[in-house]
Every structure is written in C-alpha cells, then in structure tokens.
Short mmCIF file of C-alpha atoms in Angstrom, two decimals:
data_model
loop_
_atom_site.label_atom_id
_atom_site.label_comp_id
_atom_site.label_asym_id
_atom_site.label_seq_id
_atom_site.Cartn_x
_atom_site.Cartn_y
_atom_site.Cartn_z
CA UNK M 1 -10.52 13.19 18.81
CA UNK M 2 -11.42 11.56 15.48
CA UNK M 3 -15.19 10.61 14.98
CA UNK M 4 -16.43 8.37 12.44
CA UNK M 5 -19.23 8.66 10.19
CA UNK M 6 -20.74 6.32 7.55
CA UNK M 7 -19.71 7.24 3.98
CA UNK M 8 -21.23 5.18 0.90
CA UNK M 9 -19.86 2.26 2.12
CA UNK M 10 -16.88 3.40 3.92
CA UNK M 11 -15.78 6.07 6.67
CA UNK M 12 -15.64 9.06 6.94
CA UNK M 13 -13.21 10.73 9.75
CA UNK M 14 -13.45 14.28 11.27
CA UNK M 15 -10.65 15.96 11.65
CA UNK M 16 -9.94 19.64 13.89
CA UNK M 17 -7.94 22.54 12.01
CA UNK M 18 -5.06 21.72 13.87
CA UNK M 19 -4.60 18.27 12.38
CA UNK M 20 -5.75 19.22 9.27
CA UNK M 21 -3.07 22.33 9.11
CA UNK M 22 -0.30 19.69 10.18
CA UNK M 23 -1.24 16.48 8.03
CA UNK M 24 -2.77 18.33 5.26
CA UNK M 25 -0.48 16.84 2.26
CA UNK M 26 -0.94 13.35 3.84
CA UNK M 27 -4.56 13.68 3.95
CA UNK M 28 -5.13 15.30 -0.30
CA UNK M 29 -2.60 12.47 -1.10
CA UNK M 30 -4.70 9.14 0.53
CA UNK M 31 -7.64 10.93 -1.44
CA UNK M 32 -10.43 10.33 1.44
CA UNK M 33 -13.03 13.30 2.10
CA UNK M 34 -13.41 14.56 5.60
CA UNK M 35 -15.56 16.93 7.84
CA UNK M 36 -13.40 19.78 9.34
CA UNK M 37 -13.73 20.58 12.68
CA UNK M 38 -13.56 23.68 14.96
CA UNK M 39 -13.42 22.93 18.78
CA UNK M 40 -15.49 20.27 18.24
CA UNK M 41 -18.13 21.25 15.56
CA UNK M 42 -18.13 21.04 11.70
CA UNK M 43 -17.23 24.07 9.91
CA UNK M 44 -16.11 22.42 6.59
CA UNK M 45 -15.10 19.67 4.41
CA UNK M 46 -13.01 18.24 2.10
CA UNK M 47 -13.97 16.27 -0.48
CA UNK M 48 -11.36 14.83 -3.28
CA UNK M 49 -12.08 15.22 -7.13
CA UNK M 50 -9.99 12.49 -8.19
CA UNK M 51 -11.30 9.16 -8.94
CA UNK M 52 -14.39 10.26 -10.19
CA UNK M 53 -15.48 8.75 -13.82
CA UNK M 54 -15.58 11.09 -17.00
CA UNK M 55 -13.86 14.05 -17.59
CA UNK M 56 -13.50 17.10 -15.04
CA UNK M 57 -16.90 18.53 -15.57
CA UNK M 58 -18.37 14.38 -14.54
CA UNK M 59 -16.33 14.81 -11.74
CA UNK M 60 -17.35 18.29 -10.16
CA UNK M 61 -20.98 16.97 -10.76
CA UNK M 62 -20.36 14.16 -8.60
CA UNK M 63 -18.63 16.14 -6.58
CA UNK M 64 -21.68 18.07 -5.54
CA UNK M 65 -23.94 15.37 -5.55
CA UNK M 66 -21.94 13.84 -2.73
CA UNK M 67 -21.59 17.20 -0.72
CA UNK M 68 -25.55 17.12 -1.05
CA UNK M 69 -25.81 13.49 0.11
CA UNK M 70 -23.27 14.49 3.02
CA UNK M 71 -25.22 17.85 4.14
CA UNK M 72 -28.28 15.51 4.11
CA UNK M 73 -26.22 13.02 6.61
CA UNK M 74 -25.21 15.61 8.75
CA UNK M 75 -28.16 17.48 9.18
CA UNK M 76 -30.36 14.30 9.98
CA UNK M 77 -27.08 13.65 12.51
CA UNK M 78 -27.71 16.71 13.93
CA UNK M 79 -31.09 16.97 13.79
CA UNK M 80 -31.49 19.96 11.73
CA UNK M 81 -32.26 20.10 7.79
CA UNK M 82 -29.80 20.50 5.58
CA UNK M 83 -30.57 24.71 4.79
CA UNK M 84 -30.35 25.12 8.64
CA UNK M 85 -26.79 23.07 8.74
CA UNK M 86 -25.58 25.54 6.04
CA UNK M 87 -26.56 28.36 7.36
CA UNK M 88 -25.11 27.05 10.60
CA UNK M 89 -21.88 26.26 8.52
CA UNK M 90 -21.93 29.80 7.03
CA UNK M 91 -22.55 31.50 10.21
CA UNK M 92 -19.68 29.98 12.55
CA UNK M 93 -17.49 30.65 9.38
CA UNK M 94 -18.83 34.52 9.77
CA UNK M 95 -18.08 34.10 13.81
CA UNK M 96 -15.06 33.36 12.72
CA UNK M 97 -13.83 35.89 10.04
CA UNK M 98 -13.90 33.31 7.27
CA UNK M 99 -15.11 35.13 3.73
CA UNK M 100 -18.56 32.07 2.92
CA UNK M 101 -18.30 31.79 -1.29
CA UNK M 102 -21.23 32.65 -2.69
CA UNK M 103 -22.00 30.96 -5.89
CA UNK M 104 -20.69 33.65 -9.12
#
C-alpha cells in the first residue's frame, strides 16, 4: 500500500522495506524522497542530495532543512511534535535492532 503525502509542491510516496529492498536502484535513480515504512508505520526516509543548488556543503544544508520541514509534517500528521516523532523513530529502530546515528 502506497500513501501519499504533500511535498513542497509535489508527492511524496511511502514505501514498506520490502519494496524499498526490491526497487531500491529504481527509486535513488528517479531522485524522489520517500518515508520508509515498517508494517505500516514510518521508521525512515530517504531523501536525495542531488539537485540541490551550490556545492555539496549547499546541498546537505538543504538537505536538513527539508528533513526538518518533513518531521514537522509528520508529526502534525500524526499528531505528535516533531521530538516525540523522533524519539518514536529512534525507538521502533531500537525495537528493531537498528544501531540510531547519533550526531559525531
């Protein structure tokens, strides 16, 4: 099941681990971010550096700014705030065995 989400203007598509293990090459190359499911519940996303403007450092910037604006989306989706939707995020990932990043 695919759900759809607004996106600055466009879409934005779930998609479950399964799909994204199988179609993972198809979806880097067509570039689009999505939210990464897990039986039905985000866990993750992916969001494309390309096509940003300036050089690599201008592009992880907006990069983060959009993974901000996203977590913001979400959480008023899901009626939570966005700290609560991350720690959500980082606790199913805990549930199940995935190492959360902290930032170095």
């Amino acid at each position: 099941m695919l759900a759809i989400i607004r996106a600055r203007g466009g879409t934005m598509r779930n998609v479950g681990i399964k799909e994204l293990k199988d179609q993972a090459s198809a979806i880097v190359g067509a570039g689009e971010a999505v939210i990464i499911e897990k039986y039905g519940r985000p866990v993750g996303m992916y969001v494309p550096l390309e096509g940003g403007q300036g050089g690599d450092k201008g592009r992880v910037y907006q990069l983060a700014e959009n993974v901000q604006r996203l977590m913001t989306e979400l959480a008023a989706q899901s009626g939570l705030t966005p700290d609560a939707l991350a720690e959500e995020i980082e606790r199913l990932a805990a549930e199940d065995g995935q190492p959360v990043r902290q930032p170095a």
